[in-house]
PDB file of C-alpha atoms in Angstrom:
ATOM      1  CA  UNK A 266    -104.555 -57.198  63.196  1.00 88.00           C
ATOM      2  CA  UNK A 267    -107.144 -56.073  65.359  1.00 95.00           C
ATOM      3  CA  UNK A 268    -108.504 -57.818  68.487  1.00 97.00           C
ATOM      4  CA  UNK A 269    -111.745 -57.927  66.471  1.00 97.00           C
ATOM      5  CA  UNK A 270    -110.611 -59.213  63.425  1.00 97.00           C
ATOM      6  CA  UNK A 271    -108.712 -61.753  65.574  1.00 97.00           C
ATOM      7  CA  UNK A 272    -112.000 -62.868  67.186  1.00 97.00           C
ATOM      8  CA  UNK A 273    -114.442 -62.908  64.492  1.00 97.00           C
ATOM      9  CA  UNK A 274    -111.534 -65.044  62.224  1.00 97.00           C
ATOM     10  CA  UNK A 275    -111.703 -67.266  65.150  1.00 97.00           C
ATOM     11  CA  UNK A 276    -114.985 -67.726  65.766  1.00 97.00           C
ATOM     12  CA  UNK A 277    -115.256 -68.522  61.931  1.00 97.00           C
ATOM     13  CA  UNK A 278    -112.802 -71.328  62.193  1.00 96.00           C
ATOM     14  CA  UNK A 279    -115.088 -73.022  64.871  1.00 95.00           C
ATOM     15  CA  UNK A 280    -113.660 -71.595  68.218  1.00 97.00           C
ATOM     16  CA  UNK A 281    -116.007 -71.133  71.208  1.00 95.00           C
ATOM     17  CA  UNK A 282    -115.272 -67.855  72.908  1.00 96.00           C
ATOM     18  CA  UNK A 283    -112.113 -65.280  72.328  1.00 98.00           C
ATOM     19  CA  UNK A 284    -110.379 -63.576  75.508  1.00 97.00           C
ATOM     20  CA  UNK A 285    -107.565 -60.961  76.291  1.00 98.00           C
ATOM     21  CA  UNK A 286    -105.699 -62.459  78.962  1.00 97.00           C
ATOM     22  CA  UNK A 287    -102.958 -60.416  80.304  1.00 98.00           C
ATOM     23  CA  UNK A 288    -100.293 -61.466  82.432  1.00 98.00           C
ATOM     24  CA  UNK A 289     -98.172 -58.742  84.859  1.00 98.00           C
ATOM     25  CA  UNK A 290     -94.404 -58.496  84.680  1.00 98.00           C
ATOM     26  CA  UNK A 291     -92.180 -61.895  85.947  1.00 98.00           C
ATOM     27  CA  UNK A 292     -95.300 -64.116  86.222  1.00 98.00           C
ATOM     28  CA  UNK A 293     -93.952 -68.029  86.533  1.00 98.00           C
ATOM     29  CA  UNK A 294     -97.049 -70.765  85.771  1.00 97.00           C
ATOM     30  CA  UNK A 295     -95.606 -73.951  86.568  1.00 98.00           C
ATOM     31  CA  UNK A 296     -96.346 -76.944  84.437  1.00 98.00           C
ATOM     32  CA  UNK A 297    -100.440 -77.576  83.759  1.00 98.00           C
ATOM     33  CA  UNK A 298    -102.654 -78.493  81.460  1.00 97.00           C
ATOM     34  CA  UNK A 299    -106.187 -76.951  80.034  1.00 96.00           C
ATOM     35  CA  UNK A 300    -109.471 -78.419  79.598  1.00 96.00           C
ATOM     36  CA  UNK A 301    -109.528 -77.135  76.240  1.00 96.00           C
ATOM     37  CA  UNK A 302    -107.646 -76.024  72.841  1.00 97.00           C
ATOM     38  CA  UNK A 303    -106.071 -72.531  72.437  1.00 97.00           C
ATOM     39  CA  UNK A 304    -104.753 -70.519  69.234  1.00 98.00           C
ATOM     40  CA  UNK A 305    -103.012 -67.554  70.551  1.00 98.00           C
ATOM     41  CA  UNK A 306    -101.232 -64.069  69.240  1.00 98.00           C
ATOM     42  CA  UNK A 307     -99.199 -62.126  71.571  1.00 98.00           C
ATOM     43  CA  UNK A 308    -100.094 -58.538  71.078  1.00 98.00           C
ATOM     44  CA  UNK A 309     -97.566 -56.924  73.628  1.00 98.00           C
ATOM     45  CA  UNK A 310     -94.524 -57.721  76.251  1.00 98.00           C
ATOM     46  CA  UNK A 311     -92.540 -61.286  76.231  1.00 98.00           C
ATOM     47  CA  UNK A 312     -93.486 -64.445  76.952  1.00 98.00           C
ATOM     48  CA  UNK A 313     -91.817 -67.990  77.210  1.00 98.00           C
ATOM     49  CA  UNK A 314     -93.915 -71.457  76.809  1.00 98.00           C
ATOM     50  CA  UNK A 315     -92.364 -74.696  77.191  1.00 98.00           C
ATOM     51  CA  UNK A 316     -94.049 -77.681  75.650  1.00 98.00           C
ATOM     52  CA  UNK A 317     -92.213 -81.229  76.167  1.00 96.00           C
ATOM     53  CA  UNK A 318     -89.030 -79.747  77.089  1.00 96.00           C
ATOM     54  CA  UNK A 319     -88.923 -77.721  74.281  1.00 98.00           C
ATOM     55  CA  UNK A 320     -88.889 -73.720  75.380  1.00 98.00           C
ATOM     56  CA  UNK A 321     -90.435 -70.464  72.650  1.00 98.00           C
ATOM     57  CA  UNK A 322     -89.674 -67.156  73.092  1.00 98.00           C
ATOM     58  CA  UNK A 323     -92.536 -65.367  72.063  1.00 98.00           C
ATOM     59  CA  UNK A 324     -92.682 -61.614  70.990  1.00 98.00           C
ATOM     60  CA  UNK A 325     -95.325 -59.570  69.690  1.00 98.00           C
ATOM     61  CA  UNK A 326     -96.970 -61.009  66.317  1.00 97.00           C
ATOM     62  CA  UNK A 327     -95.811 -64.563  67.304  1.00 98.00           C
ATOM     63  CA  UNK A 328     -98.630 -67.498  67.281  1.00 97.00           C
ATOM     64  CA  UNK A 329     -98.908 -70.291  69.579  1.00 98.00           C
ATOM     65  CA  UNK A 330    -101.464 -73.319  69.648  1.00 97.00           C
ATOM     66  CA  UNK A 331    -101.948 -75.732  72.307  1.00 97.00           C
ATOM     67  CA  UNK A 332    -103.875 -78.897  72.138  1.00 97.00           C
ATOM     68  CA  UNK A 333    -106.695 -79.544  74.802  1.00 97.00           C
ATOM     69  CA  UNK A 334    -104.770 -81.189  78.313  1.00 97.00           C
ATOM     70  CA  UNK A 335    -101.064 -80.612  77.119  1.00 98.00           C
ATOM     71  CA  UNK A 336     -98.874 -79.928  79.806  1.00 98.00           C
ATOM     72  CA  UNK A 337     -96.755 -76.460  79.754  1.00 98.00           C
ATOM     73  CA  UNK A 338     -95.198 -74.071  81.516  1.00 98.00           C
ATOM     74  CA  UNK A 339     -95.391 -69.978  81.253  1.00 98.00           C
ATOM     75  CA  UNK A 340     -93.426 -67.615  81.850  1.00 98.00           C
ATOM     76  CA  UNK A 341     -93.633 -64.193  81.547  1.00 98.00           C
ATOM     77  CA  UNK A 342     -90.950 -60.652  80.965  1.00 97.00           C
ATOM     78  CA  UNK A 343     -89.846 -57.676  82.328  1.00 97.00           C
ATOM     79  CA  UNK A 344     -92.921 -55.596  81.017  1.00 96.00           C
ATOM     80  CA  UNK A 345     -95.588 -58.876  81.313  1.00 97.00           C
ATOM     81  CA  UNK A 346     -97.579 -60.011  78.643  1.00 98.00           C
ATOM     82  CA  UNK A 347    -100.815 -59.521  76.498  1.00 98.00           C
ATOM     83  CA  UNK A 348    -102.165 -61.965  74.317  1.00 98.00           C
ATOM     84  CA  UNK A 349    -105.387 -63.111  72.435  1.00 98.00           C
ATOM     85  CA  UNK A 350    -106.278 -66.197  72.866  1.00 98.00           C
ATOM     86  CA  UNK A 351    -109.550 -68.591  71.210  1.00 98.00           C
ATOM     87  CA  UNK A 352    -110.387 -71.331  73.250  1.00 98.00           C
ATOM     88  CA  UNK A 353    -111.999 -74.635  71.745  1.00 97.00           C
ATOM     89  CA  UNK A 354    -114.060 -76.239  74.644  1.00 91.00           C
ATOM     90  CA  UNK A 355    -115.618 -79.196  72.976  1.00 74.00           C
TER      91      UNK A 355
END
């Protein structure tokens, strides 16, 4: 899948805006929340997100959602992270 593809199949399914957020090598976010719901790929490097105690690995091709004001924690590998990410504000 293309980052296009990704954001147009996004915006179709009601999402307000589509970003690339990339992260550089051994980033730490410490637990926080988000004023708003994501659906994510990760399109390169390693990630880990830990939702209620409960820690994913996340590789290349792996999805993640988060609801709007959910608390988690990031972290992020060796070679960073890439991922796509559509963001539902309302």
């Amino acid at each position: 899948m293309t980052f296009d593809t990704f954001r147009a199949q996004a915006l179709a399914r009601g999402f307000d805006e589509v970003l690339e957020r990339r992260w550089e090598p051994h980033t730490v976010l410490d637990e926080h929340t988000h004023p708003f719901a994501a659906d994510a790929v990760v399109a390169a490097g390693e990630m880990w997100l830990t939702v209620a105690g409960q820690t994913r690995h996340l590789l290349p091709g792996d999805t993640f959602a988060l609801a709007r004001d959910v608390p988690h924690s990031e972290r992020y590998g060796a070679a960073g992270a890439t991922y796509w990410v559509a963001r539902r504000n309302g």
